[in-house]
Coordinates of C-alpha atoms in Angstrom, one line a residue:
X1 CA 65.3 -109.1 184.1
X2 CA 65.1 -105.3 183.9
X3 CA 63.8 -103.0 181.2
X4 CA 66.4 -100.5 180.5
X5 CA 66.9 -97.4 178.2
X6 CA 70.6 -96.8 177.3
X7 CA 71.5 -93.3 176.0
X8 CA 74.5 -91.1 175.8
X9 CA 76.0 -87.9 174.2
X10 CA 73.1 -85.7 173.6
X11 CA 75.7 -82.8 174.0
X12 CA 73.3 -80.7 175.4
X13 CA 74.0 -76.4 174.5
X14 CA 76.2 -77.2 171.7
X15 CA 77.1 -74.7 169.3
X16 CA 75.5 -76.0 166.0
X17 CA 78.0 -74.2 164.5
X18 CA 77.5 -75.3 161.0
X19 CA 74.1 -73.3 160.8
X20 CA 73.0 -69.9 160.4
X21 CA 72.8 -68.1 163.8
X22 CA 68.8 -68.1 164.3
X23 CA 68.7 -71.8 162.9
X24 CA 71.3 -72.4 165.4
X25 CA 69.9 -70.9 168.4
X26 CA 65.9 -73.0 167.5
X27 CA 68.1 -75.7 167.4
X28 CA 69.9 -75.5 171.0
X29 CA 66.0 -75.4 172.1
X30 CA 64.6 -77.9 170.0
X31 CA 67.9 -80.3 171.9
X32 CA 66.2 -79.6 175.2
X33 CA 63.2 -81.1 174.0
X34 CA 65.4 -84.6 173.6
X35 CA 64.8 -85.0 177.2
X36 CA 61.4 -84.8 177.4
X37 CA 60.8 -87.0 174.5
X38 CA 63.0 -89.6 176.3
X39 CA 60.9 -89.2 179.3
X40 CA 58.0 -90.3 176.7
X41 CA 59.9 -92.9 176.1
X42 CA 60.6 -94.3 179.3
X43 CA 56.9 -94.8 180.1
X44 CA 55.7 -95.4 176.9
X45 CA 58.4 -98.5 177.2
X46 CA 57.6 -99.3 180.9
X47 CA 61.5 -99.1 181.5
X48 CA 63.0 -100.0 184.9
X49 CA 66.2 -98.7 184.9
X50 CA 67.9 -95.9 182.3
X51 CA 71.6 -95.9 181.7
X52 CA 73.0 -92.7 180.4
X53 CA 76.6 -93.2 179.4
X54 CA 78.3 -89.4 179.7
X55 CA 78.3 -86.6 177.5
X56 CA 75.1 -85.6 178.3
X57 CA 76.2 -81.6 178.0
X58 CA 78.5 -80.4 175.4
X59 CA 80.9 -78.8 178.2
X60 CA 81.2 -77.7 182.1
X61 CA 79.3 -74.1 181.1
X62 CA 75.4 -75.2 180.8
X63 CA 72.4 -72.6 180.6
X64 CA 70.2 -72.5 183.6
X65 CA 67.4 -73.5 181.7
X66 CA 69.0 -76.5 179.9
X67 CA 69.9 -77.9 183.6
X68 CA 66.6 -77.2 185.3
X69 CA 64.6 -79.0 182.3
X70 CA 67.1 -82.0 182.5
X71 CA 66.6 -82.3 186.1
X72 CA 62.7 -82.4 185.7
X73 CA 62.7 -84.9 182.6
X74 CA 64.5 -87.1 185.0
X75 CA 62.2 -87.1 188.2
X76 CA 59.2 -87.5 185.5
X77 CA 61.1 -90.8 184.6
X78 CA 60.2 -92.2 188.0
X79 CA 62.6 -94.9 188.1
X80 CA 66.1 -95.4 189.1
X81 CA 68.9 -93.1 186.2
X82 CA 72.4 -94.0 186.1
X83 CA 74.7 -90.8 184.8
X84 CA 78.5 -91.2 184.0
X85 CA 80.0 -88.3 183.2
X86 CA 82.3 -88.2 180.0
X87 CA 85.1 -86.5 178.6
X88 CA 82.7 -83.1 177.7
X89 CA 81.0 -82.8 180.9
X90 CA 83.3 -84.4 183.7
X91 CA 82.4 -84.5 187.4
X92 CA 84.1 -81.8 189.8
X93 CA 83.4 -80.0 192.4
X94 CA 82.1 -76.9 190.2
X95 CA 80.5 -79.2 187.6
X96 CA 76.4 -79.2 187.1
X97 CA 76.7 -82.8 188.8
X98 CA 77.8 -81.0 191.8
X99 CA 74.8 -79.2 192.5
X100 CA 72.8 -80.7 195.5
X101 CA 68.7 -81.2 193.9
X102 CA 68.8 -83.5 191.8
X103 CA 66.1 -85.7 191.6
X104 CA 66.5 -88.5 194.0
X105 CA 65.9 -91.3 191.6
X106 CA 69.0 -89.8 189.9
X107 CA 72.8 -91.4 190.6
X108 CA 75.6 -89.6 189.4
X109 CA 79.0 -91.4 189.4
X110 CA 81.5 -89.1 190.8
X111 CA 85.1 -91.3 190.9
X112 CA 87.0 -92.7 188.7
X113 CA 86.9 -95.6 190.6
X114 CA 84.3 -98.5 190.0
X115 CA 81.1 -97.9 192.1
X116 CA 78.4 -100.6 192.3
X117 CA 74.6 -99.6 193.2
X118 CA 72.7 -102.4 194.0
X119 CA 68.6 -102.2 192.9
X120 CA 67.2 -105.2 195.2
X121 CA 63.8 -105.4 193.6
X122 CA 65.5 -106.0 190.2
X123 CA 67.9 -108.2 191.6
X124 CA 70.1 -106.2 189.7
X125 CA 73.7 -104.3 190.3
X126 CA 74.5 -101.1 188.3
X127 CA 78.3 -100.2 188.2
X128 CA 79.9 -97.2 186.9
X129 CA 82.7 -94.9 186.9
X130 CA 83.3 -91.3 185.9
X131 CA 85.4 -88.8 184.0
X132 CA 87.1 -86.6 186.7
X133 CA 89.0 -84.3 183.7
X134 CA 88.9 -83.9 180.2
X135 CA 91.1 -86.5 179.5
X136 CA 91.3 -90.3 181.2
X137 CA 94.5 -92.6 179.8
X138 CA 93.4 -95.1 182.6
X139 CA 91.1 -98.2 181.9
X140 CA 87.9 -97.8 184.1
X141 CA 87.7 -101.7 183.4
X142 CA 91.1 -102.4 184.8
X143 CA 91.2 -105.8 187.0
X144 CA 87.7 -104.8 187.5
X145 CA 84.9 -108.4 187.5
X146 CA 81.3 -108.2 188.9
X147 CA 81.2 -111.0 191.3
X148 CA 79.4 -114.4 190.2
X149 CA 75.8 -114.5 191.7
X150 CA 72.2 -114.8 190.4
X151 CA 72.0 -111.0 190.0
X152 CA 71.8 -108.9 186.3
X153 CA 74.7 -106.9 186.4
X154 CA 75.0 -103.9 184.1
X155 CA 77.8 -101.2 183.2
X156 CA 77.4 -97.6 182.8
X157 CA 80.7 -96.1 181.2
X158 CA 81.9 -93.4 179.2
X159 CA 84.8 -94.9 176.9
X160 CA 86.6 -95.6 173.9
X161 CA 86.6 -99.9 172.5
X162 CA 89.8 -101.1 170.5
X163 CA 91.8 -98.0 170.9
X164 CA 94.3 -98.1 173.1
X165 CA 96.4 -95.6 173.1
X166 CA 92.9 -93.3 173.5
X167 CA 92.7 -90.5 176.0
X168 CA 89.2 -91.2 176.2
X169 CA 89.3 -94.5 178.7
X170 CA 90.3 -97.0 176.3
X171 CA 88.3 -99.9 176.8
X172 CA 89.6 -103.2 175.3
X173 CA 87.4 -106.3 174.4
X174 CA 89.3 -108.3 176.6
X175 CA 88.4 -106.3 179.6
X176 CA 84.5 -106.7 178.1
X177 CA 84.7 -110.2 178.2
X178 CA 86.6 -110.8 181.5
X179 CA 84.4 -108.1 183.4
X180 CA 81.6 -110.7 183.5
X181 CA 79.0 -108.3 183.6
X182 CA 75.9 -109.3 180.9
X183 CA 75.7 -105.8 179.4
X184 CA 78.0 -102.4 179.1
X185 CA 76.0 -99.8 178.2
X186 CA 78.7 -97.2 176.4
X187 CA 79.0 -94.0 175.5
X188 CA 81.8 -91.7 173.5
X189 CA 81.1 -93.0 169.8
X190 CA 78.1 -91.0 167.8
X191 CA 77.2 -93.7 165.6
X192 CA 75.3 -96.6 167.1
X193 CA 77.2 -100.0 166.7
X194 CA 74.5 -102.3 167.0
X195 CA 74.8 -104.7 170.3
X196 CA 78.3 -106.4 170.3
X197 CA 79.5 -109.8 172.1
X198 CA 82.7 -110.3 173.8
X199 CA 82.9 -113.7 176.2
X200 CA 79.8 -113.9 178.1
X201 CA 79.3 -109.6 177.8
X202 CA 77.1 -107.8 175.7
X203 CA 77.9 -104.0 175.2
X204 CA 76.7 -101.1 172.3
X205 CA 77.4 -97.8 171.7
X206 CA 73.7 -95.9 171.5
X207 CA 75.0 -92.9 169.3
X208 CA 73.6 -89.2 170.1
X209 CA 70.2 -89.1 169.9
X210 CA 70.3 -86.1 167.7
X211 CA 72.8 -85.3 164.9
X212 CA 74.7 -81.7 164.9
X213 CA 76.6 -81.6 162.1
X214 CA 77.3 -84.2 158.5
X215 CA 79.7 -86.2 160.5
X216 CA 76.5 -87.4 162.3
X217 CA 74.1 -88.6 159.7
X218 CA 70.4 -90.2 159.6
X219 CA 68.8 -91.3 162.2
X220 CA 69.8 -90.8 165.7
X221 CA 68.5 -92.1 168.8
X222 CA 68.8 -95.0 172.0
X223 CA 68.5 -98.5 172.9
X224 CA 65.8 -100.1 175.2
X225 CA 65.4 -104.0 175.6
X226 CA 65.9 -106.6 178.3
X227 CA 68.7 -107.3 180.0
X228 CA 69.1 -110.7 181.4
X229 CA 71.4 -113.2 182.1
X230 CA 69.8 -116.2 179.4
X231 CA 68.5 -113.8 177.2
X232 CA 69.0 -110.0 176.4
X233 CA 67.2 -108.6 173.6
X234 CA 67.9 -105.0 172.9
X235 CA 66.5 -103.0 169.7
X236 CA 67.4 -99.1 168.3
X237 CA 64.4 -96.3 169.2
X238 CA 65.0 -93.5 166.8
X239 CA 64.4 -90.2 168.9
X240 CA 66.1 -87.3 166.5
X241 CA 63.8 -84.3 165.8
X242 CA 65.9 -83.4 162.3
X243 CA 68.7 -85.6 160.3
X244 CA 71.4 -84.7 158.7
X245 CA 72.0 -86.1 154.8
X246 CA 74.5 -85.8 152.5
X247 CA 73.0 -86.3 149.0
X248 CA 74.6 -87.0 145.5
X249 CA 72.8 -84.9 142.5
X250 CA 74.4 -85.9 139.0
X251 CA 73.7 -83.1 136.4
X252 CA 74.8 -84.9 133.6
X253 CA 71.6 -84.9 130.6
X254 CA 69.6 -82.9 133.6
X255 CA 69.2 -79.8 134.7
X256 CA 71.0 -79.0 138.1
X257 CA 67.6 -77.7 139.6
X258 CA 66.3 -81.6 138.5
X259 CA 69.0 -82.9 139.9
X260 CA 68.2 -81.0 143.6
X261 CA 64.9 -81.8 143.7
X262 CA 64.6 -85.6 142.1
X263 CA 67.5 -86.3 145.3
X264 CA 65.7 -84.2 147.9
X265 CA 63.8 -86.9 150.8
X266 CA 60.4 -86.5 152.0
X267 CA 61.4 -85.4 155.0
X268 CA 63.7 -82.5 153.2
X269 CA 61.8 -79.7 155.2
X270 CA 62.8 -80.6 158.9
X271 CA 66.1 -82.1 158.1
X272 CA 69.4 -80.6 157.3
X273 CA 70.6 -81.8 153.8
X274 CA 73.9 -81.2 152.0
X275 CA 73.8 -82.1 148.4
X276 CA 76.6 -82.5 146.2
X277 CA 76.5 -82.1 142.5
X278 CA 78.5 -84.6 140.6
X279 CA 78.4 -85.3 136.7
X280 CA 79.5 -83.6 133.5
X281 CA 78.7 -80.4 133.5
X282 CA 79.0 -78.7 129.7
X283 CA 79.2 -74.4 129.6
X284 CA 79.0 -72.2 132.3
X285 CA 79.5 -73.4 136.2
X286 CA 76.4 -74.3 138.7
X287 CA 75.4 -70.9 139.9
X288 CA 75.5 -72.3 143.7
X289 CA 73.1 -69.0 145.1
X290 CA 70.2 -69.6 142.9
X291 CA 69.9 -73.3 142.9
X292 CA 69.9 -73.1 147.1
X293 CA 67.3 -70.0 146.7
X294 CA 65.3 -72.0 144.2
X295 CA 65.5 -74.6 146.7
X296 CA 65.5 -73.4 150.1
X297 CA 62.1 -73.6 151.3
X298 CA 62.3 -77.6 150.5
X299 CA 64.7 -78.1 153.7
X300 CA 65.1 -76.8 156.7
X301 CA 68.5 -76.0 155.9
X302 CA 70.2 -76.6 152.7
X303 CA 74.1 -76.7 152.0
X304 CA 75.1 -76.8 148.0
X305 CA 78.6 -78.1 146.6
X306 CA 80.0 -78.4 143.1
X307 CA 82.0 -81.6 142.4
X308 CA 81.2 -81.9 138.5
X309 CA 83.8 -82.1 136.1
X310 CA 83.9 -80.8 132.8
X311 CA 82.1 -82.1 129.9
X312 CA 84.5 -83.7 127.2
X313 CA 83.5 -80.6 124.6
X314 CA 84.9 -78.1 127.4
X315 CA 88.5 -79.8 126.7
X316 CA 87.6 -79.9 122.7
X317 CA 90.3 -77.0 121.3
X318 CA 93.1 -78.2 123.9
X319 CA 95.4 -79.0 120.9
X320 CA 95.1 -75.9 119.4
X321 CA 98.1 -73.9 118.6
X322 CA 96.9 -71.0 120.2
X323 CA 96.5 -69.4 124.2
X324 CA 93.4 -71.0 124.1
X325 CA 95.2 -74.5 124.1
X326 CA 98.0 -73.8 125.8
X327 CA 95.2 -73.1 128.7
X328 CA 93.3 -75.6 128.3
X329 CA 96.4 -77.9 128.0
X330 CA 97.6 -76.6 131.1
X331 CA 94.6 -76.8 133.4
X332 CA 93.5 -80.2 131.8
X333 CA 97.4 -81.3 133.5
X334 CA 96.3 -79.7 137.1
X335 CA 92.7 -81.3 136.8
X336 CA 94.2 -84.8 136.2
X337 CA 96.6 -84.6 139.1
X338 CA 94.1 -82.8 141.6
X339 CA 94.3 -84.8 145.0
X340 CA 90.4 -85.0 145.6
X341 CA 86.9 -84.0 143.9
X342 CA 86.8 -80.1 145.6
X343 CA 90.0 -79.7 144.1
X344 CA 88.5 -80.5 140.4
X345 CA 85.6 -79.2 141.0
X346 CA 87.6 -75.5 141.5
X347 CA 89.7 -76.0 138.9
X348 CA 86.7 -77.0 136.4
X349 CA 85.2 -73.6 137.8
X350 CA 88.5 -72.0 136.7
X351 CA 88.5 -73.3 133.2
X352 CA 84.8 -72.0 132.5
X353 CA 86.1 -68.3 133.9
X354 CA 88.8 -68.7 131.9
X355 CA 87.1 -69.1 128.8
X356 CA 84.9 -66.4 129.4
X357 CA 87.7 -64.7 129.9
X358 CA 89.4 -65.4 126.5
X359 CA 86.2 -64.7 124.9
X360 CA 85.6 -61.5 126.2
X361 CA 81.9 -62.7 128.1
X362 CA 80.4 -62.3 131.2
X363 CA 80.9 -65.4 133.1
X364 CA 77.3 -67.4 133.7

């Protein structure tokens, strides 16, 4: 009955692309830190065994630093970790898995073959497989069963459930189930899926355990539980440092500064929060620059966008006889058949500049 912690995809060195370059360089550091927080974790939670499912560096190029700090997080862990490499960081020969000191308690999968690793006193078998390229059409699961006996037998794999046609090991929930083994500890997908059953096999997707950009939202972290043939009991552990949020702020009867700060959370100041105006907006546009300068010492980073549409008075003299109608006519035709809110949202901008325009005014 072993105590595990699952993880997966920290994507260690990433880019963070989406930030400003000094926020994006604190936050390369501030993901090193993930590992030594999970080293917390690991004897905070008395765990036995820890699974991580691939992915654990965004590619093959890492920084001296990042490697060196891994590799001492996982001796502090002083107990037996499981790596399979994944699709971002895939075992060869001039890989970071290569290299020769790693921590002894560590196990690297380095085939794509199935490899089983046997931990006597758990009375438990660990079996795993991993990405060789970037790319891996071929089932790791295929006519692959853990042998029937009174031992706890886990999976460590990088893949991709229910798709397949995936170049990513496509996993299907029949192999799950026929694999016999009582849980498949998975990574590939950034959201965590909650623990899923297929036949007599439990699996789950962790997530990352931080976010990096607003496809990767809330609260981000790994699993840790029990693993045993009757009974395995498995629960979420957030470990994020900062979230991403995507936030709706509706301007209409309030001011847009309102809006931004009534929708701002708590935790605004060491998160990473993208709000979107919505609502009818009556006059001149949101002036984007001052609302996130007004704003920006509430988050730690702050990303503004204007979906409002125009108020019903901005569309008021479209039946006039005059240029002024036959503009307002004409962009009230393109705003109806817009394909998507951004789209509105730039026309309604061009409406208000146009009137300004016709009326011989500064715009805002």
């Amino acid at each position: 009955m072993p105590k595990i912690i699952h993880a997966a995809d920290f994507h260690l060195d990433s880019a963070f692309g989406g930030l400003p370059v000094e926020k994006a360089r604190e936050r390369r550091r501030e993901s090193r830190e993930l590992v030594d927080r999970l080293t917390d974790l690991v004897r905070t939670e008395g765990a036995e065994v820890v699974l991580l499912a691939g992915d654990l560096f965004d590619g093959q190029r890492v920084f001296p630093e990042t490697l060196e700090r891994l590799k001492a997080a996982l001796a502090a862990m002083g107990c037996p970790v499981f790596i399979a490499p994944g699709n971002h960081d895939p075992y060869s020969p001039h890989s970071p898995y290569a290299a020769p000191d790693w921590p002894e308690n560590v196990h690297i999968f380095r085939s794509e073959a199935m490899e089983s690793m046997l931990l006597p006193d758990l009375d438990c078998v660990v079996h795993g497989a991993a990405f060789t390229s970037a790319e891996r059409t071929a089932s790791p699961l295929a006519g692959f069963s853990v042998p029937r006996d009174h031992r706890t037998h886990l999976l460590c794999l990088h893949g991709d459930v229910g798709k397949p046609a995936s170049q990513y090991a496509p996993l299907s929930r029949e192999q799950l189930s026929a694999c016999g083994a009582h849980y498949a500890a998975l990574g590939h997908v950034h959201q965590c899926s909650g623990v899923q059953r297929d036949g007599g096999t439990l699996w789950a997707y962790p997530g990352c355990p931080e976010g990096r950009g607003f496809d990767e939202l809330g609260d981000k972290g790994v699993l840790v539980g029990i693993v045993d043939p009757e009974e395995t009991q498995l629960h979420f552990v957030p470990l994020c440092r900062r979230r991403y949020w995507i936030l709706e702020a509706n301007v209409t009867d309030v001011s847009p500064q309102e809006a931004l700060e009534a929708v701002l959370p708590e935790s605004a100041l060491h998160d990473i929060c993208r709000v979107i105006f919505t609502g009818e907006l009556d006059g001149p546009g949101l002036d984007l620059t001052a609302l996130e300068s007004a704003c920006r010492d509430r988050c730690y980073a702050l990303e503004l966008r204007d979906h409002t549409r125009p108020a019903r008075s901005l569309w008021d003299r479209a039946g006039e006889d005059t240029l002024r109608g036959l503009f307002l006519r004409e962009m009230r035709s393109r705003y109806d058949a817009a394909p998507s809110e951004e789209a509105r949202g730039e026309l309604a901008q061009a409406v208000r500049f146009g009137l300004a325009a016709l009326d011989e005014r500064d715009f805002g």
